Amino acid sequence: MQLLRISDDGFEKAFARVVRNRRESDRQVGRDVATMINEVRERGDDALVEYTARFDNHGLGTDSDWQISAEECRAAYDALDADLREALETAASRIRAYHEGQLPEDRDYTDDIGMRLGARWTAVDAAGLYVPGGRAAYPSSLLMNAIPAKVAGVDRLVVTTPTPKGEVNPLVLAAAHIAGVDEIWRVGGAQAVAALAYGTKRIGKVDVIAGPGNAWVAEAKRQLYGVVGIDMVAGPSEILVIADANNDPEWIAADLLSQAEHDPTSQSILITDSESLARQVEDAIDLALMKLPTAKTAKASWDEHGLIVIVDRLDQAPALSDHLAAEHVELMVDEPQKLFDAMRHAGSVFLGRHTPEAVGDYIAGPNHVLPTGRRARFASGLSVLDFMKRTSFIDASEAALAAIGPAAVRLAEAEGLPAHALSISTRLK
């Protein structure tokens, strides 16, 4: 873990190195993924069979080896403990309600020259969702990806998920039942992303691919953008906690470790104006790691990428936060709104001491699929808009074209495009 003080010489250079370190995949991953994508594009299902046997130790032979049925998802849902089923339903209900509020409105109006203008929003025909398998099988991620797609109006919602040795996570199947997923395929990795993008004999292609995954999955989405739409290129998880002295260090330690336990490349950062709190949080993390079942992963993340920054005043924190553009930012201060108003770049912000980031991961309502790797400078979290597109329209009357046509002709001539000019001038009287 690194500790920086804003008052120390060399702080700006040291902090800039943290900002530049994006902890993402190397060039070899890119080359491997390019090969896998080409194999799936050229050989389709045969390539999927080979990759699934190699990486997941699962044979794709019969239909049931390839696909998980709706009946299996329903059975998994019915078999859940009542309290867990209720928790998933509560999460789904809150996620659905929040994303219904994101649905955009069509626009249709006539301007002062009599020209009708507007835009119409429609959903894509088909969306693919990547759901990690094995250790990182998260039903919450399925809900966060599938529900916005269904709210947007996507007709065909396809999930791909690896099933190591044929094993499936019943919670993921239950979540798929709740969310109304249409197809679930037992394939994972970059090869699954390629199958969704290009289609195979068994798996029909989609228009948009969303969902988290490892470095190979993220790289596959990056390389296939343009063949399909994607939600974002996601990297390792991040959390930034901005805290004053009036905090319980155990709470902050738990929040920092909540992201560190995801992966050794995750990053947890604390910014505080209290040297005493900083030391107490360090101690609390050491104690928590003694009990945490995920301690090996969390400790690797904290030791390699953890950071504590001590500022002179908390009003210095928003500028540092904007440079980091973190995926998650907690404002554990007396007046969180004041700091929030001073910030511009963050994936999602959690205001106040009783709003841990983890509540956003599961049940608050806003989406937990968020930009990482400093991309919150220009990107947003997943929403219904990722599964929709806007089509503008123009309806010009003869009088409306007469009013603005000459100006368009003049611009076309200035650009050296006479056919453009002719297509307008020939209609003018």
CSV table of C-alpha atoms in Angstrom, one decimal:
chain,number,residue,atom,x,y,z
A,1,MET,CA,0.0,0.0,0.0
A,2,GLN,CA,1.3,3.4,-0.9
A,3,LEU,CA,0.8,6.5,1.2
A,4,LEU,CA,1.0,10.0,-0.3
A,5,ARG,CA,0.7,13.4,1.4
A,6,ILE,CA,-0.4,16.3,-0.7
A,7,SER,CA,2.0,18.6,1.0
A,8,ASP,CA,5.1,16.5,0.2
A,9,ASP,CA,7.5,17.4,-2.6
A,10,GLY,CA,6.9,15.1,-5.5
A,11,PHE,CA,3.3,14.5,-4.7
A,12,GLU,CA,2.0,15.6,-8.2
A,13,LYS,CA,4.4,13.2,-10.0
A,14,ALA,CA,3.6,10.3,-7.7
A,15,PHE,CA,-0.2,10.9,-7.9
A,16,ALA,CA,0.1,11.2,-11.7
A,17,ARG,CA,1.7,7.8,-11.9
A,18,VAL,CA,-1.3,6.3,-10.0
A,19,VAL,CA,-3.6,7.9,-12.5
A,20,ARG,CA,-1.7,6.6,-15.5
A,21,ASN,CA,-1.6,3.0,-14.1
A,22,ARG,CA,-4.7,1.5,-15.5
A,23,ARG,CA,-3.9,-2.1,-14.5
A,24,GLU,CA,-5.3,-3.6,-17.7
A,25,SER,CA,-4.5,-6.4,-20.2
A,26,ASP,CA,-1.1,-6.6,-22.0
A,27,ARG,CA,-0.5,-7.0,-25.7
A,28,GLN,CA,-0.3,-10.8,-25.6
A,29,VAL,CA,-3.9,-10.9,-24.4
A,30,GLY,CA,-4.8,-8.8,-27.5
A,31,ARG,CA,-3.0,-11.2,-29.8
A,32,ASP,CA,-4.6,-14.3,-28.2
A,33,VAL,CA,-8.1,-12.8,-28.4
A,34,ALA,CA,-7.6,-11.8,-32.1
A,35,THR,CA,-6.8,-15.4,-32.9
A,36,MET,CA,-9.8,-16.7,-31.0
A,37,ILE,CA,-12.1,-14.3,-32.7
A,38,ASN,CA,-10.9,-15.3,-36.1
A,39,GLU,CA,-11.3,-19.0,-35.3
A,40,VAL,CA,-14.9,-18.5,-34.3
A,41,ARG,CA,-15.7,-16.3,-37.3
A,42,GLU,CA,-14.2,-18.9,-39.7
A,43,ARG,CA,-15.1,-22.2,-38.0
A,44,GLY,CA,-18.2,-21.3,-35.9
A,45,ASP,CA,-19.5,-24.0,-33.6
A,46,ASP,CA,-16.5,-26.3,-34.1
A,47,ALA,CA,-14.2,-23.6,-32.6
A,48,LEU,CA,-16.6,-23.2,-29.7
A,49,VAL,CA,-16.5,-26.9,-29.0
A,50,GLU,CA,-12.7,-26.9,-29.0
A,51,TYR,CA,-12.3,-23.8,-26.8
A,52,THR,CA,-15.0,-24.9,-24.3
A,53,ALA,CA,-13.3,-28.3,-23.9
A,54,ARG,CA,-9.9,-26.7,-23.4
A,55,PHE,CA,-10.8,-23.9,-21.0
A,56,ASP,CA,-13.9,-25.2,-19.2
A,57,ASN,CA,-13.5,-28.9,-19.4
A,58,HIS,CA,-17.0,-29.2,-20.7
A,59,GLY,CA,-18.1,-31.1,-23.8
A,60,LEU,CA,-20.5,-29.5,-26.2
A,61,GLY,CA,-22.3,-32.5,-27.7
A,62,THR,CA,-26.1,-32.7,-27.2
A,63,ASP,CA,-28.4,-29.8,-27.1
A,64,SER,CA,-28.5,-29.9,-23.3
A,65,ASP,CA,-24.7,-29.6,-23.3
A,66,TRP,CA,-25.0,-26.4,-25.3
A,67,GLN,CA,-28.0,-24.7,-23.8
A,68,ILE,CA,-29.7,-24.2,-20.4
A,69,SER,CA,-33.5,-24.4,-20.7
A,70,ALA,CA,-36.1,-22.1,-19.3
A,71,GLU,CA,-37.4,-25.0,-17.3
A,72,GLU,CA,-34.0,-25.4,-15.6
A,73,CYS,CA,-34.0,-21.7,-14.7
A,74,ARG,CA,-37.5,-22.0,-13.3
A,75,ALA,CA,-36.5,-25.0,-11.2
A,76,ALA,CA,-33.5,-23.2,-9.8
A,77,TYR,CA,-35.8,-20.3,-8.9
A,78,ASP,CA,-38.3,-22.5,-7.2
A,79,ALA,CA,-35.5,-24.3,-5.2
A,80,LEU,CA,-34.2,-21.1,-3.6
A,81,ASP,CA,-34.6,-20.5,0.1
A,82,ALA,CA,-37.6,-18.1,0.5
A,83,ASP,CA,-35.4,-15.3,1.9
A,84,LEU,CA,-32.9,-15.5,-0.9
A,85,ARG,CA,-35.7,-15.6,-3.5
A,86,GLU,CA,-37.3,-12.5,-1.9
A,87,ALA,CA,-33.9,-10.7,-1.9
A,88,LEU,CA,-33.5,-11.3,-5.6
A,89,GLU,CA,-37.0,-10.2,-6.3
A,90,THR,CA,-36.6,-7.1,-4.3
A,91,ALA,CA,-33.3,-6.3,-6.1
A,92,ALA,CA,-35.0,-6.9,-9.5
A,93,SER,CA,-38.0,-4.7,-8.6
A,94,ARG,CA,-35.8,-1.8,-7.6
A,95,ILE,CA,-33.5,-2.1,-10.6
A,96,ARG,CA,-36.5,-2.3,-12.9
A,97,ALA,CA,-38.1,0.8,-11.4
A,98,TYR,CA,-34.9,2.9,-11.6
A,99,HIS,CA,-34.3,2.0,-15.2
A,100,GLU,CA,-37.9,2.5,-16.3
A,101,GLY,CA,-37.3,6.2,-15.3
A,102,GLN,CA,-34.5,6.3,-17.9
A,103,LEU,CA,-36.7,5.6,-20.9
A,104,PRO,CA,-36.3,8.5,-23.3
A,105,GLU,CA,-39.2,10.3,-24.9
A,106,ASP,CA,-39.7,10.7,-28.7
A,107,ARG,CA,-39.6,14.2,-30.1
A,108,ASP,CA,-41.9,15.4,-32.8
A,109,TYR,CA,-42.5,19.1,-33.5
A,110,THR,CA,-43.0,21.6,-36.4
A,111,ASP,CA,-40.7,24.6,-36.4
A,112,ASP,CA,-41.5,28.2,-37.4
A,113,ILE,CA,-40.9,27.6,-41.2
A,114,GLY,CA,-43.3,24.7,-41.2
A,115,MET,CA,-40.7,21.9,-41.2
A,116,ARG,CA,-41.5,18.8,-39.1
A,117,LEU,CA,-38.6,17.5,-37.2
A,118,GLY,CA,-38.0,14.9,-34.5
A,119,ALA,CA,-36.5,11.7,-33.3
A,120,ARG,CA,-37.8,8.2,-32.5
A,121,TRP,CA,-36.2,5.8,-30.0
A,122,THR,CA,-36.4,2.1,-30.7
A,123,ALA,CA,-34.7,-0.9,-29.0
A,124,VAL,CA,-32.2,-3.1,-30.8
A,125,ASP,CA,-33.6,-6.5,-32.0
A,126,ALA,CA,-31.2,-8.7,-30.0
A,127,ALA,CA,-28.8,-8.2,-27.1
A,128,GLY,CA,-26.1,-10.6,-25.8
A,129,LEU,CA,-25.1,-10.6,-22.1
A,130,TYR,CA,-21.9,-12.1,-20.9
A,131,VAL,CA,-22.2,-13.6,-17.4
A,132,PRO,CA,-19.0,-14.8,-15.8
A,133,GLY,CA,-18.8,-18.3,-14.5
A,134,GLY,CA,-16.8,-20.1,-11.8
A,135,ARG,CA,-15.7,-18.0,-8.9
A,136,ALA,CA,-17.1,-14.8,-10.4
A,137,ALA,CA,-20.7,-16.0,-11.0
A,138,TYR,CA,-22.8,-13.1,-9.9
A,139,PRO,CA,-26.6,-13.1,-10.1
A,140,SER,CA,-26.6,-9.4,-9.3
A,141,SER,CA,-24.7,-8.7,-12.6
A,142,LEU,CA,-27.2,-10.7,-14.6
A,143,LEU,CA,-30.0,-8.6,-13.1
A,144,MET,CA,-28.1,-5.4,-13.7
A,145,ASN,CA,-27.5,-6.2,-17.4
A,146,ALA,CA,-30.7,-8.1,-18.3
A,147,ILE,CA,-33.3,-5.8,-16.7
A,148,PRO,CA,-32.3,-2.6,-18.6
A,149,ALA,CA,-32.4,-4.5,-21.8
A,150,LYS,CA,-35.9,-5.8,-21.2
A,151,VAL,CA,-37.0,-2.4,-20.0
A,152,ALA,CA,-35.7,-0.9,-23.3
A,153,GLY,CA,-37.8,-3.4,-25.2
A,154,VAL,CA,-35.2,-5.8,-26.6
A,155,ASP,CA,-37.1,-8.8,-28.1
A,156,ARG,CA,-34.3,-11.4,-27.9
A,157,LEU,CA,-32.0,-11.5,-24.9
A,158,VAL,CA,-29.2,-14.0,-25.0
A,159,VAL,CA,-26.8,-15.0,-22.2
A,160,THR,CA,-23.5,-16.8,-22.6
A,161,THR,CA,-21.9,-18.1,-19.5
A,162,PRO,CA,-19.1,-20.6,-19.0
A,163,THR,CA,-20.0,-23.8,-17.0
A,164,PRO,CA,-16.7,-25.3,-15.8
A,165,LYS,CA,-17.0,-29.1,-15.8
A,166,GLY,CA,-20.6,-28.6,-16.7
A,167,GLU,CA,-21.4,-26.9,-13.4
A,168,VAL,CA,-23.9,-24.0,-13.3
A,169,ASN,CA,-24.6,-21.5,-10.5
A,170,PRO,CA,-28.3,-22.0,-9.6
A,171,LEU,CA,-28.5,-18.3,-8.4
A,172,VAL,CA,-27.5,-17.2,-11.9
A,173,LEU,CA,-30.2,-19.4,-13.4
A,174,ALA,CA,-32.8,-18.1,-10.9
A,175,ALA,CA,-31.8,-14.5,-11.8
A,176,ALA,CA,-32.2,-15.3,-15.5
A,177,HIS,CA,-35.7,-16.6,-14.8
A,178,ILE,CA,-36.6,-13.4,-12.9
A,179,ALA,CA,-35.2,-11.1,-15.6
A,180,GLY,CA,-36.9,-12.9,-18.5
A,181,VAL,CA,-33.8,-14.1,-20.4
A,182,ASP,CA,-34.7,-15.9,-23.6
A,183,GLU,CA,-31.6,-18.0,-24.3
A,184,ILE,CA,-28.6,-19.2,-22.2
A,185,TRP,CA,-25.6,-20.8,-23.8
A,186,ARG,CA,-22.9,-22.8,-22.0
A,187,VAL,CA,-19.9,-21.0,-23.6
A,188,GLY,CA,-17.6,-18.4,-22.1
A,189,GLY,CA,-14.5,-16.4,-22.7
A,190,ALA,CA,-13.5,-14.4,-25.8
A,191,GLN,CA,-15.0,-17.1,-28.0
A,192,ALA,CA,-18.5,-16.5,-26.6
A,193,VAL,CA,-18.2,-12.8,-27.3
A,194,ALA,CA,-17.2,-13.6,-30.9
A,195,ALA,CA,-20.1,-16.0,-31.3
A,196,LEU,CA,-22.5,-13.4,-30.2
A,197,ALA,CA,-21.0,-10.8,-32.6
A,198,TYR,CA,-20.8,-13.0,-35.7
A,199,GLY,CA,-23.3,-15.7,-35.0
A,200,THR,CA,-22.8,-19.5,-35.5
A,201,LYS,CA,-25.2,-22.2,-36.7
A,202,ARG,CA,-26.4,-22.6,-33.2
A,203,ILE,CA,-26.1,-19.1,-31.7
A,204,GLY,CA,-27.8,-16.3,-33.6
A,205,LYS,CA,-25.8,-13.0,-33.7
A,206,VAL,CA,-26.9,-10.0,-31.6
A,207,ASP,CA,-26.7,-6.2,-32.0
A,208,VAL,CA,-25.3,-5.2,-28.7
A,209,ILE,CA,-23.1,-7.1,-26.2
A,210,ALA,CA,-23.0,-6.1,-22.5
A,211,GLY,CA,-21.7,-7.7,-19.3
A,212,PRO,CA,-18.5,-8.0,-17.3
A,213,GLY,CA,-15.7,-10.5,-17.8
A,214,ASN,CA,-12.0,-11.1,-17.4
A,215,ALA,CA,-9.3,-9.5,-19.5
A,216,TRP,CA,-9.9,-11.7,-22.5
A,217,VAL,CA,-13.7,-10.9,-22.5
A,218,ALA,CA,-13.0,-7.2,-22.2
A,219,GLU,CA,-10.5,-7.3,-25.0
A,220,ALA,CA,-12.8,-9.3,-27.2
A,221,LYS,CA,-15.5,-6.6,-26.8
A,222,ARG,CA,-13.0,-3.9,-27.6
A,223,GLN,CA,-11.9,-5.6,-30.8
A,224,LEU,CA,-15.4,-6.4,-31.9
A,225,TYR,CA,-16.9,-2.9,-31.3
A,226,GLY,CA,-18.2,-1.9,-34.7
A,227,VAL,CA,-19.3,-5.4,-35.6
A,228,VAL,CA,-21.6,-5.0,-32.7
A,229,GLY,CA,-22.3,-2.3,-30.1
A,230,ILE,CA,-20.9,-2.8,-26.6
A,231,ASP,CA,-21.7,-1.4,-23.2
A,232,MET,CA,-18.1,-0.5,-22.4
A,233,VAL,CA,-14.6,-1.9,-22.1
A,234,ALA,CA,-14.4,-2.7,-18.4
A,235,GLY,CA,-11.2,-3.1,-16.5
A,236,PRO,CA,-10.4,-4.0,-12.8
A,237,SER,CA,-12.8,-2.7,-10.1
A,238,GLU,CA,-12.1,0.6,-8.3
A,239,ILE,CA,-13.2,2.4,-5.2
A,240,LEU,CA,-12.3,5.8,-3.8
A,241,VAL,CA,-13.4,6.7,-0.3
A,242,ILE,CA,-13.2,10.4,0.7
A,243,ALA,CA,-13.5,10.5,4.5
A,244,ASP,CA,-13.2,13.0,7.3
A,245,ALA,CA,-12.0,12.3,10.9
A,246,ASN,CA,-15.6,11.5,12.1
A,247,ASN,CA,-15.7,8.0,10.8
A,248,ASP,CA,-15.4,4.4,12.1
A,249,PRO,CA,-12.2,3.1,10.6
A,250,GLU,CA,-13.7,-0.4,10.4
A,251,TRP,CA,-16.4,0.8,8.1
A,252,ILE,CA,-13.9,2.4,5.8
A,253,ALA,CA,-11.7,-0.7,5.9
A,254,ALA,CA,-14.7,-2.9,4.9
A,255,ASP,CA,-15.6,-0.6,2.1
A,256,LEU,CA,-12.1,-0.6,0.7
A,257,LEU,CA,-11.8,-4.4,0.9
A,258,SER,CA,-15.2,-4.8,-0.8
A,259,GLN,CA,-13.5,-4.0,-4.1
A,260,ALA,CA,-10.1,-5.4,-3.3
A,261,GLU,CA,-11.6,-8.9,-2.9
A,262,HIS,CA,-12.8,-8.9,-6.6
A,263,ASP,CA,-9.4,-9.3,-8.1
A,264,PRO,CA,-5.7,-8.8,-7.3
A,265,THR,CA,-5.7,-6.0,-10.0
A,266,SER,CA,-8.6,-4.1,-8.3
A,267,GLN,CA,-7.7,-0.7,-6.7
A,268,SER,CA,-8.9,0.8,-3.4
A,269,ILE,CA,-8.0,4.4,-2.5
A,270,LEU,CA,-8.7,6.5,0.6
A,271,ILE,CA,-8.4,10.3,0.6
A,272,THR,CA,-8.7,11.9,4.1
A,273,ASP,CA,-7.6,15.0,5.9
A,274,SER,CA,-6.9,13.0,9.1
A,275,GLU,CA,-3.5,11.3,9.6
A,276,SER,CA,-5.0,9.5,12.6
A,277,LEU,CA,-7.9,8.1,10.6
A,278,ALA,CA,-5.5,6.9,7.9
A,279,ARG,CA,-3.4,4.9,10.4
A,280,GLN,CA,-6.5,3.5,12.0
A,281,VAL,CA,-7.8,2.4,8.6
A,282,GLU,CA,-4.5,0.6,7.8
A,283,ASP,CA,-4.8,-1.3,11.1
A,284,ALA,CA,-8.4,-2.1,10.6
A,285,ILE,CA,-7.6,-3.5,7.1
A,286,ASP,CA,-4.9,-5.7,8.6
A,287,LEU,CA,-7.3,-7.1,11.2
A,288,ALA,CA,-10.1,-7.6,8.7
A,289,LEU,CA,-7.8,-9.6,6.4
A,290,MET,CA,-7.2,-12.1,9.2
A,291,LYS,CA,-10.9,-13.1,9.0
A,292,LEU,CA,-11.9,-12.5,5.4
A,293,PRO,CA,-12.4,-15.7,3.4
A,294,THR,CA,-11.2,-13.7,0.3
A,295,ALA,CA,-8.2,-12.4,2.1
A,296,LYS,CA,-5.6,-13.8,-0.4
A,297,THR,CA,-7.1,-11.8,-3.3
A,298,ALA,CA,-7.9,-8.7,-1.2
A,299,LYS,CA,-4.5,-8.5,0.3
A,300,ALA,CA,-2.8,-8.9,-3.1
A,301,SER,CA,-4.9,-6.0,-4.4
A,302,TRP,CA,-4.3,-3.8,-1.3
A,303,ASP,CA,-0.6,-4.4,-1.2
A,304,GLU,CA,0.0,-3.8,-4.9
A,305,HIS,CA,-2.6,-1.1,-5.7
A,306,GLY,CA,-3.9,0.3,-2.5
A,307,LEU,CA,-3.4,4.0,-1.8
A,308,ILE,CA,-4.0,6.4,1.0
A,309,VAL,CA,-3.7,10.2,0.2
A,310,ILE,CA,-3.6,12.6,3.1
A,311,VAL,CA,-4.8,16.1,2.1
A,312,ASP,CA,-4.5,19.4,4.1
A,313,ARG,CA,-8.2,20.2,3.5
A,314,LEU,CA,-11.1,18.1,2.3
A,315,ASP,CA,-11.9,20.7,-0.4
A,316,GLN,CA,-8.8,19.5,-2.1
A,317,ALA,CA,-10.3,16.0,-2.6
A,318,PRO,CA,-12.7,16.7,-5.5
A,319,ALA,CA,-9.9,17.7,-7.9
A,320,LEU,CA,-8.0,14.6,-7.0
A,321,SER,CA,-11.1,12.5,-7.5
A,322,ASP,CA,-11.7,14.0,-10.9
A,323,HIS,CA,-8.2,13.0,-12.0
A,324,LEU,CA,-8.9,9.4,-10.8
A,325,ALA,CA,-12.4,9.3,-12.4
A,326,ALA,CA,-13.1,6.3,-10.2
A,327,GLU,CA,-15.7,3.7,-10.8
A,328,HIS,CA,-17.1,4.1,-7.3
A,329,VAL,CA,-16.7,7.1,-5.0
A,330,GLU,CA,-17.9,7.2,-1.4
A,331,LEU,CA,-18.3,10.6,0.3
A,332,MET,CA,-18.1,9.7,4.0
A,333,VAL,CA,-18.2,13.3,5.3
A,334,ASP,CA,-20.5,15.5,7.3
A,335,GLU,CA,-21.7,17.4,4.1
A,336,PRO,CA,-21.4,15.0,1.2
A,337,GLN,CA,-23.5,17.1,-1.1
A,338,LYS,CA,-21.0,19.9,-1.0
A,339,LEU,CA,-18.2,17.6,-2.2
A,340,PHE,CA,-20.5,16.0,-4.7
A,341,ASP,CA,-21.3,19.4,-6.2
A,342,ALA,CA,-17.6,20.0,-6.7
A,343,MET,CA,-17.0,16.7,-8.5
A,344,ARG,CA,-17.3,16.1,-12.3
A,345,HIS,CA,-16.0,12.6,-13.0
A,346,ALA,CA,-17.1,9.4,-11.3
A,347,GLY,CA,-19.0,6.2,-12.3
A,348,SER,CA,-21.3,6.3,-9.3
A,349,VAL,CA,-21.2,8.3,-6.1
A,350,PHE,CA,-22.4,7.2,-2.7
A,351,LEU,CA,-23.3,10.0,-0.3
A,352,GLY,CA,-23.0,9.8,3.4
A,353,ARG,CA,-21.7,7.4,6.0
A,354,HIS,CA,-24.6,5.0,5.7
A,355,THR,CA,-24.3,4.5,1.9
A,356,PRO,CA,-21.7,1.8,1.4
A,357,GLU,CA,-20.8,1.0,-2.2
A,358,ALA,CA,-22.0,-2.5,-1.8
A,359,VAL,CA,-25.6,-1.4,-1.4
A,360,GLY,CA,-25.3,-0.1,-5.0
A,361,ASP,CA,-23.9,-3.4,-6.1
A,362,TYR,CA,-27.1,-5.3,-5.2
A,363,ILE,CA,-30.3,-3.5,-4.3
A,364,ALA,CA,-30.3,0.3,-4.4
A,365,GLY,CA,-31.5,0.5,-8.1
A,366,PRO,CA,-28.9,2.3,-10.2
A,367,ASN,CA,-26.8,0.1,-12.4
A,368,HIS,CA,-23.5,-1.3,-11.0
A,369,VAL,CA,-22.0,-1.8,-14.5
A,370,LEU,CA,-19.8,1.3,-14.4
A,371,PRO,CA,-16.8,2.7,-16.3
A,372,THR,CA,-13.4,1.8,-15.0
A,373,GLY,CA,-9.8,2.7,-15.9
A,374,ARG,CA,-10.4,6.5,-15.7
A,375,ARG,CA,-13.1,6.2,-18.3
A,376,ALA,CA,-15.7,8.0,-16.2
A,377,ARG,CA,-14.2,11.1,-17.7
A,378,PHE,CA,-16.2,10.4,-20.8
A,379,ALA,CA,-18.4,7.4,-20.2
A,380,SER,CA,-21.5,6.5,-18.0
A,381,GLY,CA,-22.8,3.4,-16.3
A,382,LEU,CA,-25.0,0.9,-18.2
A,383,SER,CA,-28.5,2.2,-18.9
A,384,VAL,CA,-31.5,1.4,-21.1
A,385,LEU,CA,-29.9,3.7,-23.7
A,386,ASP,CA,-27.2,1.1,-24.3
A,387,PHE,CA,-29.9,-1.1,-25.8
A,388,MET,CA,-31.7,1.6,-27.8
A,389,LYS,CA,-30.9,3.8,-30.7
A,390,ARG,CA,-32.3,7.1,-31.9
A,391,THR,CA,-33.6,7.7,-35.4
A,392,SER,CA,-34.1,11.3,-36.4
A,393,PHE,CA,-36.6,12.3,-39.0
A,394,ILE,CA,-37.3,15.4,-41.2
A,395,ASP,CA,-40.6,16.2,-43.1
A,396,ALA,CA,-40.2,19.3,-45.3
A,397,SER,CA,-43.1,20.9,-46.9
A,398,GLU,CA,-42.7,22.7,-50.2
A,399,ALA,CA,-42.7,26.0,-48.4
A,400,ALA,CA,-40.2,24.9,-45.8
A,401,LEU,CA,-37.7,23.7,-48.4
A,402,ALA,CA,-38.1,27.0,-50.2
A,403,ALA,CA,-37.3,28.8,-47.0
A,404,ILE,CA,-34.0,27.1,-46.3
A,405,GLY,CA,-33.1,25.3,-49.5
A,406,PRO,CA,-31.1,28.2,-51.0
A,407,ALA,CA,-28.8,28.3,-48.0
A,408,ALA,CA,-28.2,24.5,-48.3
A,409,VAL,CA,-27.4,24.9,-52.1
A,410,ARG,CA,-24.9,27.6,-51.3
A,411,LEU,CA,-23.2,25.4,-48.6
A,412,ALA,CA,-23.1,22.4,-51.0
A,413,GLU,CA,-21.5,24.5,-53.7
A,414,ALA,CA,-18.9,25.8,-51.3
A,415,GLU,CA,-18.0,22.2,-50.4
A,416,GLY,CA,-17.6,21.3,-54.0
A,417,LEU,CA,-20.5,18.8,-54.1
A,418,PRO,CA,-22.7,19.9,-57.1
A,419,ALA,CA,-24.9,16.8,-57.0
A,420,HIS,CA,-25.9,17.7,-53.4
A,421,ALA,CA,-26.7,21.2,-54.6
A,422,LEU,CA,-28.7,19.9,-57.6
A,423,SER,CA,-30.8,17.6,-55.5
A,424,ILE,CA,-32.1,20.6,-53.6
A,425,SER,CA,-32.2,23.3,-56.3
A,426,THR,CA,-34.1,21.1,-58.7
A,427,ARG,CA,-37.0,21.1,-56.2
A,428,LEU,CA,-37.0,24.9,-55.7
A,429,LYS,CA,-39.4,27.1,-57.6
